[in-house]
Amino acid sequence: MRRIRTVTSRVQETPSTVTLRFFDDLPAAPGQFVMLWVPGDDELPMSLSFCEGERGVTVKSMGATSAHITRLQEGDKIGVRGPYGNQFDVAPRHILLVGGGSGTAVLAPAAEALVRGGGELTVALGATTGPELLFAERLRPLADAVHLATDDGSEGYHGFVTDVVTRLITMQSFDAVWTCGPEVMMSKVEAAASRVGVPVWCSVERHMKCAVGICDACALGPFHVCQDGPVFPGATLRRLEEFAHSHRDPSGRKLPFGSPPPTTLPPSS
Amino acid sequence: MRRIRTVTSRVQETPSTVTLRFFDDLPAAPGQFVMLWVPGDDELPMSLSFCEGERGVTVKSMGATSAHITRLQEGDKIGVRGPYGNQFDVAPRHILLVGGGSGTAVLAPAAEALVRGGGELTVALGATTGPELLFAERLRPLADAVHLATDDGSEGYHGFVTDVVTRLITMQSFDAVWTCGPEVMMSKVEAAASRVGVPVWCSVERHMKCAVGICDACALGPFHVCQDGPVFPGATLRRLEEFAHSHRDPSGRKLPFGSPPPTTLPPSS
Amino acid sequence: MADLRTRVGALELRSPLLLASGIWGESGVSLRRAYDAGAGAVVSKSIGSEPRDGYPNPTIEEYGSWGLLNAMGLPNPGMVAYRGELAAARQGGAVVIGSIFGHDASEFRTLALAMAETGVAALELNLSCPHAEGLGSEIGGDPTLVTEITRAVKEAVPLPVWAKITPNAADPAALAVAAVAGGADAITAINTVRAMAIDVDLQRPVLTHGLGGLSGPAVKPIGLAVVWQIYERVQIPIVGVGGISTVDDALQYLLAGASAVQIGTAITHGGAGLFSTLNAGISHRLDELKIPSVTALIGAAHRGTQSV
Amino acid sequence: MADLRTRVGALELRSPLLLASGIWGESGVSLRRAYDAGAGAVVSKSIGSEPRDGYPNPTIEEYGSWGLLNAMGLPNPGMVAYRGELAAARQGGAVVIGSIFGHDASEFRTLALAMAETGVAALELNLSCPHAEGLGSEIGGDPTLVTEITRAVKEAVPLPVWAKITPNAADPAALAVAAVAGGADAITAINTVRAMAIDVDLQRPVLTHGLGGLSGPAVKPIGLAVVWQIYERVQIPIVGVGGISTVDDALQYLLAGASAVQIGTAITHGGAGLFSTLNAGISHRLDELKIPSVTALIGAAHRGTQSV
Ligand SMILES: Cc1cc2nc3c(=O)[nH]c(=O)nc-3n(C[C@H](O)[C@H](O)[C@H](O)COP(=O)(O)OP(=O)(O)OC[C@H]3O[C@@H](n4cnc5c(N)ncnc54)[C@H](O)[C@@H]3O)c2cc1C
Ligand SMILES: Cc1cc2nc3c(=O)[nH]c(=O)nc-3n(C[C@H](O)[C@H](O)[C@H](O)COP(=O)(O)OP(=O)(O)OC[C@H]3O[C@@H](n4cnc5c(N)ncnc54)[C@H](O)[C@@H]3O)c2cc1C
Ligand SMILES: Cc1cc2nc3c(=O)[nH]c(=O)nc-3n(C[C@H](O)[C@H](O)[C@H](O)COP(=O)(O)O)c2cc1C
Ligand SMILES: Cc1cc2nc3c(=O)[nH]c(=O)nc-3n(C[C@H](O)[C@H](O)[C@H](O)COP(=O)(O)O)c2cc1C
Ligand code: FES
Ligand code: FES
C-alpha cells in the first residue's frame, strides 16, 4: 500500500549522503527496503536505515533521482510502499559487519538490533575518502572495534576494506559476516570468509520495478531480489554466474558491472 | 459469500411443510435468514429454523419454487448465502410466542435459545388445519403452555390464533411477544399487546433480491427488511402505512395484501 | 470548514456525493432517506415505459469487500406507477435526478416528457446497463445512437440531461463526445463493468441472466481512467461513479475531472449514514490539505501532467 | 487421480496452468523456475524488435489482496538479446510460448520469424496491452488489424498462433472472431483492464504513465465474461487469464470455455509454489467432484444454459 509521508527531518551524513526520516507505522525489520517515490520523478528501492519509530532512509547521490532525494527538505512529501524483502537474522552472535559506501545504511539498524539482543559486533567500513565513511559514529558505541578503510587513505587503512576484512577474519573468530556494498567487494568478502568457514550474508541490489516479485526486473539467477532477498547467503550467491559479474538494465538486458548503460528506445516510441 | 451445500436430511413437518438440513459454519442467530438458491430455479429468502450445528430451513409449499424446495431430497445441492438480517433478543424473560403457518419456523430456534438462557415461554400457534400446525411438538417441552388454533377447528381453538392471543394477553403477564405469520395476523397481535403495554417483535417478509440492502426490493417505509429487519418492534411497524396493508412486487409496484399479482412484461422484452 | 458545495452545470448541489441510480431507487421514501442523510442529490432507479420484474434470482453475487456482481435486469414499476414514489422522494425538498431507459430515441423522449412532469431537477439517460437485451449499453455503445437519443431528449424537455455511459467500450470517451454532440449537459460515468460468476460445484453460471455487471471497489481504478479520459475530451461537467466508498475515493474522482460523484455499492456496508460520514470526512480532509472547496479539486490532477 | 493434461489445439500440456506473459518473463531462468514448479507451459515476456526500458517508476500500484495496477510499458531486451533467455528457459525441456508485440503486421511477421527460430512451442500475439501508444490494444482493438496481423504471422511461421485480445472493447468476442478470420489457432483472454490511480495528497496520477492496466482477483469476473462470450462465438481453443489465484478460479475459466489458463498477478503472493499447489488442488477437487479429467470441464457451464 502506497502512502504519502512528509519528511520530518534531514541529516547530511556525508558530503554525498543524506538521511531522511518520516513517520510510518507498518512493521519493518533490518534488511528490508521501501520503494521511495519522489513525486514527479522516479521511484527507487531504498533500504531502511532506521526501522523503528520514525523510519529513515540514507541515500547517496548517484544519478539524477538519488541526487534529487538528497536535496529534499523537511516538509517535502514522498511516496512510500513496502517494506519489502527479507531481513538479517539478528540472533545474538559475534558478527563482523562490512559496509562499503552507502551499503552501511542497511547494516546499521541490524547492528543495533544485534547488540540490543546481546550480540557482539565488529565493524569494518570502506569509502572513497574519509568524510564519505557512513555511520562510523553511529556504530562506534555498539562495536568492540571499528576498522576504517579509504581509497585515498585520508582515514584509516589506505586501500580497500576487503583487505582489512581478509586480515580480520583470519585473526579473529566471527560467527557470521554481514555485508552490503559494491558487489565485487561483497564477493571478495564472501571469498575470504568462506575460506575460514564463516557464513556471510550479503544485501544485494538489482534494478527494481514492481518490488512484489512479479515483473522479473530484479531477477538474479532463480531468485527475485525484491522477494527472495535482498539478503542472501554468500554461499548461494557464489554459485550464481551473475553475482559480481552482471546485472540487468531496465529493459532486462544483462550488463557487466561497470559498463556504461546501452542506449534504449524511449518507452513510447 | 455464496456456498453450495448438500441437503443432509429432509423431514416432512406438516403435509405442506418440509425441513431441510445442511452443514454450514458461518455464525447464525435466531431471526436471521439465508438466501436459498435452488439451482436452475429461483433463489428465495428463508429463515433459519435451526441455527446451530447442521443448519435448517423449514419451507412451506406455496408457489412453484417453494414447492420445488419441499421436493428436494437428501444429497441434493442448494446454494446458500447469508445469514442476513437482525435477530431476536433472547435475554431471559417471559415471552409469548405467536406463530402463524410457516412463520413458526423462525420463532422455534429463538424459543430454544430463550429457554436455554433461563427465559420462560408460552406458545400460541395457528394454522388452517390441525396437521398444518408447525413445530407444536418441538415447542411443547419448552413452554409452560402451548395453545393451538385452527381455522377448521380440527385441533385446538376453532378460529384465529389472534383470538387466543387477545385473551391470553389480558389474563397472563408477558414481558414481550414474538410473532411471525401473515401480516394481518401480526398486526392484530400487535394491537392486542400494545393495548396492555406489552412490546411486540414481528418478523416481517418482503420480496427480496439482493439481501444486502442495496436494491430496495424489500423497502418497507424507510427500512430495508433484509438489513434493518426482518425483526421489527411492533410500535415501529404500526406507524408505517404499508404494514399489513401493502407490499411490493418484483417490479417495485405496491400491491395491497391478498390482491392477485399484476401482469408485468417479461424481463428481456 | 471547507465548502462542500459543487455544481453540475446549472444545478447547484449542497454536497458532491449523490446516490447512484438503482440503489434504494424503488421507493421514494428510500430516496428521501438518502437525501436526508446528506446526499447532494439522489438519482432514481432507471425507469422504463412499462413495469418490469427484472430477472429472476439469483441477481446478485457478492465478492467480499471488493465487489458486487448484479444482473437485476432493470426491474422498475414503470413510469406511471413511479410518479407516486418520486412525489414521496421530493417531499421535504430532496433534489432528485430522474433516470430513464428505453429501446430507442422515441421511447426515451416519451419517458423524458413524463419524467420532467414529476419535477425532477435533471434527467439521467441510462445508456449503459450491461445486462439488458436491446437496452443500456447495447444501444449506448453506438455513438450515433447516443447522439440521437440525447438530442431527442434535449429537444423534448427543458431540463439538464446527463448521459450515463458504459465502460464496456474501446473508447468510452468517444461515447461522451457523442453525447455532447447531442446536447448533453453532463456525462455520468461509469455504469457497471460486464462480468460473470460461474460455480464449480454446479458447473453453471450463478446469475440467472448469466452475464452481469461488476461494481464496488474493484471498478474504482477503471472508473477513474474513464473519467480521466472523458475530462480530456469534453468541456461539460462529469459525474463520476464506480467503487467509491471512502473520502479519498470520492476526491480521486474529483481530481480526475468529476464535478460530483455518485455512490452505489458502498451503501451495502455503509447505509444512509455513509453520506453524513463522508461529507464530514471530505470537509476534514480538505481542511487538512488546506484546500478551501470541493470545486478547487475538479480536474486538478490533470494540471502539470501531460495528456496520458 | 484426475487427469490434469489438456491441449490447446495440437499442443499437449501436462497441466492447464500456464505462466502468463510479463510475469517472470525477463529472465529465462525465472521462466524455467515456473515450469519446474509445475506450470504446463510458460509464456515469455512480450518481446519487440528493439530493447525498451518501459516507463519510469512508479509502474505499479497495489490494491491489497484484490488487485494490481501496472503500466510497465512493455520493457524488454529486444528480440536479439532475448534469444539467450529463451535458450535458458528451454533447457531442461520447458514448454515456452513466445509472446511478441509490434506496431504493424510486418513488424509482427519479422518478430514471429525470429521467435520461431528459438524453438518456442507456439506464439502469442500481444494485441492487448492497454498502456502503450501505437501498440497492444491500440491496434488490437481494430478487428481488421487483428485479422491482418494474425494472417501475416500465420503465413510466415508454421507454429500455432495464439491471439491475446483485450477486454477494453465493446465486444471482445468480435476481436476473437477477427483473429479466427486471420487463422489464429487459439485465443488468449484477457489482458489487463484499463484503469488508473490518483493520489489525493499529491493531486496527481500515481503511475508515471497515468493510465495502466488492472489485474488480479478484481478482473476475474470480467475475464470470465469475456471467455464465456468468446466460447459462444468461436470454435478454436481459448486460453483463459485474469485474476486466477485459486483452484476454483481456474476451474471456472475451464467451465466458461477455456482449454487452459494462465496465472499472472497471483504469483506475487504464491511464488512458483503456486503451480504445484494448484495442480494438486485441481486434482483433489476433480476427484471430489467425480470428474475424471480437466478436459471434461471445458465449456461445461454452457451446457443446459441458454446463450446469455
Ligand atoms: C534493495 C535495494 C536497496 C537499496 N538501498 C539503498 C540505500 O539504502 N541507499 C542508497 O543510496 N541506495 C540504495 N539503493 C540503490 C538505489 O535504489 C539506486 O540504485 C541509486 O540511488 C541510484 O539511483 P539513481 O536513479 O539516482 O541513479 P541513475 O544514475 O539514474 O542510475 C544509476 C544506477 O542506479 C540504478 N537504478 C536506477 N533505478 C533503479 C531502480 N528502480 N532500482 C534499482 N536500481 C536502480 C541502476 O542500476 C542504474 O544503473 C538500493 C537498491 C536496492 C535494489
Ligand atoms: C426474511 C424472510 C424469511 C422467510 N422465511 C420463510 C420460511 O422460513 N419458510 C417459508 O416457507 N417461507 C419463508 N419466506 C417466504 C419465502 O421466501 C417465499 O416468499 C415463499 O416460499 C413463496 O415463494 P414461491 O416462489 O414459492 O411463491 P410464488 O408463488 O412464486 O410467489 C408467491 C409470493 O412469494 C413471494 N416471493 C417470491 N419470490 C420472493 C422473494 N425473492 N423474496 C420474498 N418473497 C418472494 C412473493 O410475495 C410472491 O407474491 C420468507 C420470506 C422472507 C422475506
Ligand atoms: C444493484 C444495482 C442496481 C443498479 N441499477 C442501475 C440502474 O437502474 N440504472 C443505472 O443507470 N445504473 C444502475 N446501477 C449502476 C450504478 O448506478 C453504478 O453506476 C455502478 O454500480 C457503479 O457504482 P458503485 O461501484 O458505486 O456501485 C446499478 C448498480 C447496482 C449494484
Ligand atoms: C506486471 C505485469 C506485466 C505484464 N506484461 C505483459 C506482457 O508483456 N504481455 C502481455 O501480453 N501481457 C502482460 N501482462 C498481462 C498478463 O499476462 C495477464 O493477461 C493479466 O495480468 C491478467 O492476469 P492476472 O490477473 O492473472 O495477472 C502483464 C501483467 C502484469 C501484472
Ligand atoms: S522488482 Fe519486480 S520482480 Fe522484483
Ligand atoms: S433485498 Fe435488496 S435491499 Fe433488501
Short mmCIF file of N, CA and C in Angstrom, two decimals, chain B residues 88 95-101 103-104 107 122-126 147 149 159-170 174-204 232-235 237-238 243-244:
data_model
loop_
_atom_site.label_atom_id
_atom_site.label_comp_id
_atom_site.label_asym_id
_atom_site.label_seq_id
_atom_site.Cartn_x
_atom_site.Cartn_y
_atom_site.Cartn_z
N PHE B 88 -33.65 -12.00 17.06
CA PHE B 88 -34.47 -11.82 18.26
C PHE B 88 -33.57 -11.65 19.47
N ILE B 95 -41.76 -14.79 27.46
CA ILE B 95 -42.12 -14.44 26.09
C ILE B 95 -43.38 -15.20 25.67
N LEU B 96 -44.27 -14.49 25.02
CA LEU B 96 -45.39 -15.14 24.33
C LEU B 96 -45.02 -15.25 22.86
N LEU B 97 -44.97 -16.50 22.40
CA LEU B 97 -44.61 -16.75 21.01
C LEU B 97 -45.89 -17.00 20.21
N VAL B 98 -46.08 -16.22 19.16
CA VAL B 98 -47.29 -16.37 18.36
C VAL B 98 -46.91 -16.68 16.92
N GLY B 99 -47.14 -17.92 16.50
CA GLY B 99 -46.74 -18.33 15.16
C GLY B 99 -47.94 -18.65 14.30
N GLY B 100 -47.93 -18.11 13.09
CA GLY B 100 -48.99 -18.43 12.13
C GLY B 100 -48.39 -19.15 10.95
N GLY B 101 -48.89 -20.35 10.65
CA GLY B 101 -48.40 -21.10 9.50
C GLY B 101 -46.91 -21.33 9.57
N GLY B 103 -44.66 -19.29 9.68
CA GLY B 103 -43.99 -18.26 10.48
C GLY B 103 -43.32 -18.84 11.71
N THR B 104 -43.83 -19.96 12.21
CA THR B 104 -43.24 -20.56 13.40
C THR B 104 -41.79 -21.00 13.14
N LEU B 107 -39.39 -18.71 14.67
CA LEU B 107 -39.56 -18.50 16.10
C LEU B 107 -39.00 -19.66 16.92
N THR B 122 -44.44 -19.06 26.59
CA THR B 122 -45.80 -19.51 26.34
C THR B 122 -46.01 -19.46 24.83
N VAL B 123 -46.71 -20.48 24.32
CA VAL B 123 -46.79 -20.60 22.87
C VAL B 123 -48.24 -20.56 22.40
N ALA B 124 -48.49 -19.81 21.31
CA ALA B 124 -49.79 -19.87 20.64
C ALA B 124 -49.54 -20.05 19.16
N LEU B 125 -50.06 -21.16 18.61
CA LEU B 125 -49.83 -21.45 17.19
C LEU B 125 -51.16 -21.52 16.45
N GLY B 126 -51.13 -20.98 15.23
CA GLY B 126 -52.33 -21.07 14.40
C GLY B 126 -52.02 -21.72 13.07
N HIS B 147 -50.85 -23.23 23.18
CA HIS B 147 -52.23 -23.01 22.77
C HIS B 147 -52.32 -23.14 21.26
N ALA B 149 -54.71 -23.15 17.61
CA ALA B 149 -55.94 -22.67 16.98
C ALA B 149 -55.93 -23.10 15.52
N GLY B 159 -60.86 -21.20 15.22
CA GLY B 159 -60.84 -19.79 14.84
C GLY B 159 -59.41 -19.29 14.75
N PHE B 160 -59.24 -18.00 14.74
CA PHE B 160 -57.91 -17.43 14.55
C PHE B 160 -57.11 -17.45 15.84
N VAL B 161 -55.81 -17.65 15.65
CA VAL B 161 -54.91 -17.65 16.81
C VAL B 161 -54.92 -16.27 17.48
N THR B 162 -55.27 -15.25 16.74
CA THR B 162 -55.30 -13.90 17.31
C THR B 162 -56.35 -13.78 18.43
N ASP B 163 -57.43 -14.55 18.28
CA ASP B 163 -58.43 -14.53 19.35
C ASP B 163 -57.83 -15.10 20.63
N VAL B 164 -57.08 -16.21 20.45
CA VAL B 164 -56.42 -16.83 21.62
C VAL B 164 -55.47 -15.84 22.26
N VAL B 165 -54.72 -15.14 21.44
CA VAL B 165 -53.71 -14.19 21.95
C VAL B 165 -54.39 -13.04 22.67
N THR B 166 -55.45 -12.50 22.10
CA THR B 166 -56.15 -11.39 22.73
C THR B 166 -56.59 -11.78 24.15
N ARG B 167 -57.02 -13.03 24.29
CA ARG B 167 -57.47 -13.49 25.60
C ARG B 167 -56.27 -13.68 26.53
N LEU B 168 -55.25 -14.43 26.04
CA LEU B 168 -54.07 -14.74 26.85
C LEU B 168 -53.42 -13.49 27.42
N ILE B 169 -53.32 -12.49 26.58
CA ILE B 169 -52.50 -11.32 26.92
C ILE B 169 -53.14 -10.47 28.00
N THR B 170 -54.43 -10.60 28.16
CA THR B 170 -55.08 -9.86 29.25
C THR B 170 -55.10 -10.70 30.52
N PHE B 174 -46.92 -10.99 30.25
CA PHE B 174 -45.74 -11.34 29.46
C PHE B 174 -44.81 -10.14 29.38
N ASP B 175 -43.52 -10.42 29.24
CA ASP B 175 -42.57 -9.32 29.06
C ASP B 175 -42.54 -8.83 27.62
N ALA B 176 -42.79 -9.75 26.71
CA ALA B 176 -42.80 -9.37 25.30
C ALA B 176 -43.45 -10.47 24.48
N VAL B 177 -43.82 -10.09 23.26
CA VAL B 177 -44.41 -11.06 22.33
C VAL B 177 -43.50 -11.15 21.10
N TRP B 178 -43.28 -12.38 20.65
CA TRP B 178 -42.60 -12.60 19.36
C TRP B 178 -43.61 -13.17 18.40
N THR B 179 -43.68 -12.62 17.21
CA THR B 179 -44.64 -13.17 16.28
C THR B 179 -44.13 -13.20 14.85
N CYS B 180 -44.57 -14.21 14.14
CA CYS B 180 -44.29 -14.30 12.71
C CYS B 180 -45.43 -15.06 12.06
N GLY B 181 -45.91 -14.50 10.98
CA GLY B 181 -47.04 -15.12 10.28
C GLY B 181 -47.61 -14.11 9.32
N PRO B 182 -48.82 -14.36 8.84
CA PRO B 182 -49.42 -13.38 7.92
C PRO B 182 -49.44 -11.99 8.58
N GLU B 183 -49.23 -10.96 7.75
CA GLU B 183 -49.05 -9.63 8.33
C GLU B 183 -50.31 -9.12 9.03
N VAL B 184 -51.46 -9.50 8.51
CA VAL B 184 -52.71 -9.08 9.17
C VAL B 184 -52.80 -9.70 10.56
N MET B 185 -52.37 -10.94 10.66
CA MET B 185 -52.32 -11.60 11.98
C MET B 185 -51.38 -10.85 12.92
N MET B 186 -50.17 -10.54 12.43
CA MET B 186 -49.19 -9.87 13.29
C MET B 186 -49.70 -8.50 13.72
N SER B 187 -50.39 -7.85 12.81
CA SER B 187 -50.93 -6.54 13.12
C SER B 187 -51.96 -6.63 14.24
N LYS B 188 -52.79 -7.68 14.22
CA LYS B 188 -53.78 -7.86 15.29
C LYS B 188 -53.10 -8.19 16.61
N VAL B 189 -52.05 -9.02 16.53
CA VAL B 189 -51.31 -9.37 17.74
C VAL B 189 -50.69 -8.10 18.33
N GLU B 190 -50.16 -7.29 17.46
CA GLU B 190 -49.52 -6.05 17.91
C GLU B 190 -50.55 -5.16 18.59
N ALA B 191 -51.74 -5.06 17.97
CA ALA B 191 -52.78 -4.20 18.54
C ALA B 191 -53.18 -4.68 19.93
N ALA B 192 -53.38 -5.99 20.05
CA ALA B 192 -53.81 -6.56 21.33
C ALA B 192 -52.75 -6.33 22.41
N ALA B 193 -51.49 -6.57 22.04
CA ALA B 193 -50.41 -6.46 23.02
C ALA B 193 -50.16 -5.01 23.41
N SER B 194 -50.22 -4.14 22.44
CA SER B 194 -49.92 -2.75 22.77
C SER B 194 -51.02 -2.17 23.67
N ARG B 195 -52.23 -2.70 23.53
CA ARG B 195 -53.31 -2.25 24.41
C ARG B 195 -52.97 -2.50 25.89
N VAL B 196 -52.26 -3.61 26.14
CA VAL B 196 -51.89 -3.90 27.54
C VAL B 196 -50.43 -3.55 27.81
N GLY B 197 -49.84 -2.82 26.87
CA GLY B 197 -48.49 -2.29 27.11
C GLY B 197 -47.37 -3.32 26.99
N VAL B 198 -47.60 -4.40 26.28
CA VAL B 198 -46.54 -5.41 26.10
C VAL B 198 -45.88 -5.21 24.74
N PRO B 199 -44.56 -5.07 24.72
CA PRO B 199 -43.88 -4.87 23.44
C PRO B 199 -43.92 -6.13 22.56
N VAL B 200 -44.01 -5.88 21.28
CA VAL B 200 -44.11 -6.99 20.33
C VAL B 200 -42.96 -6.92 19.34
N TRP B 201 -42.44 -8.07 18.96
CA TRP B 201 -41.42 -8.15 17.91
C TRP B 201 -41.96 -9.00 16.78
N CYS B 202 -42.00 -8.41 15.60
CA CYS B 202 -42.56 -9.10 14.44
C CYS B 202 -41.47 -9.41 13.43
N SER B 203 -41.47 -10.62 12.91
CA SER B 203 -40.58 -10.94 11.79
C SER B 203 -41.38 -10.80 10.50
N VAL B 204 -40.91 -9.89 9.66
CA VAL B 204 -41.68 -9.43 8.51
C VAL B 204 -41.07 -9.99 7.22
N PHE B 232 -38.74 -6.48 13.57
CA PHE B 232 -39.01 -5.07 13.89
C PHE B 232 -39.88 -4.97 15.13
N PRO B 233 -39.73 -3.90 15.91
CA PRO B 233 -40.67 -3.66 17.01
C PRO B 233 -42.05 -3.35 16.41
N GLY B 234 -43.07 -3.91 17.01
CA GLY B 234 -44.44 -3.65 16.54
C GLY B 234 -44.75 -2.17 16.52
N ALA B 235 -44.21 -1.42 17.50
CA ALA B 235 -44.51 0.00 17.60
C ALA B 235 -43.98 0.75 16.38
N LEU B 237 -43.59 -0.69 13.32
CA LEU B 237 -44.38 -1.13 12.17
C LEU B 237 -45.74 -0.43 12.15
N ARG B 238 -46.33 -0.27 13.33
CA ARG B 238 -47.67 0.31 13.43
C ARG B 238 -47.74 1.67 12.73
N PHE B 243 -47.63 -1.48 6.60
CA PHE B 243 -47.70 -2.67 7.45
C PHE B 243 -49.11 -3.24 7.43
N ALA B 244 -49.20 -4.50 7.07
CA ALA B 244 -50.48 -5.22 6.99
C ALA B 244 -51.38 -4.69 5.88
#
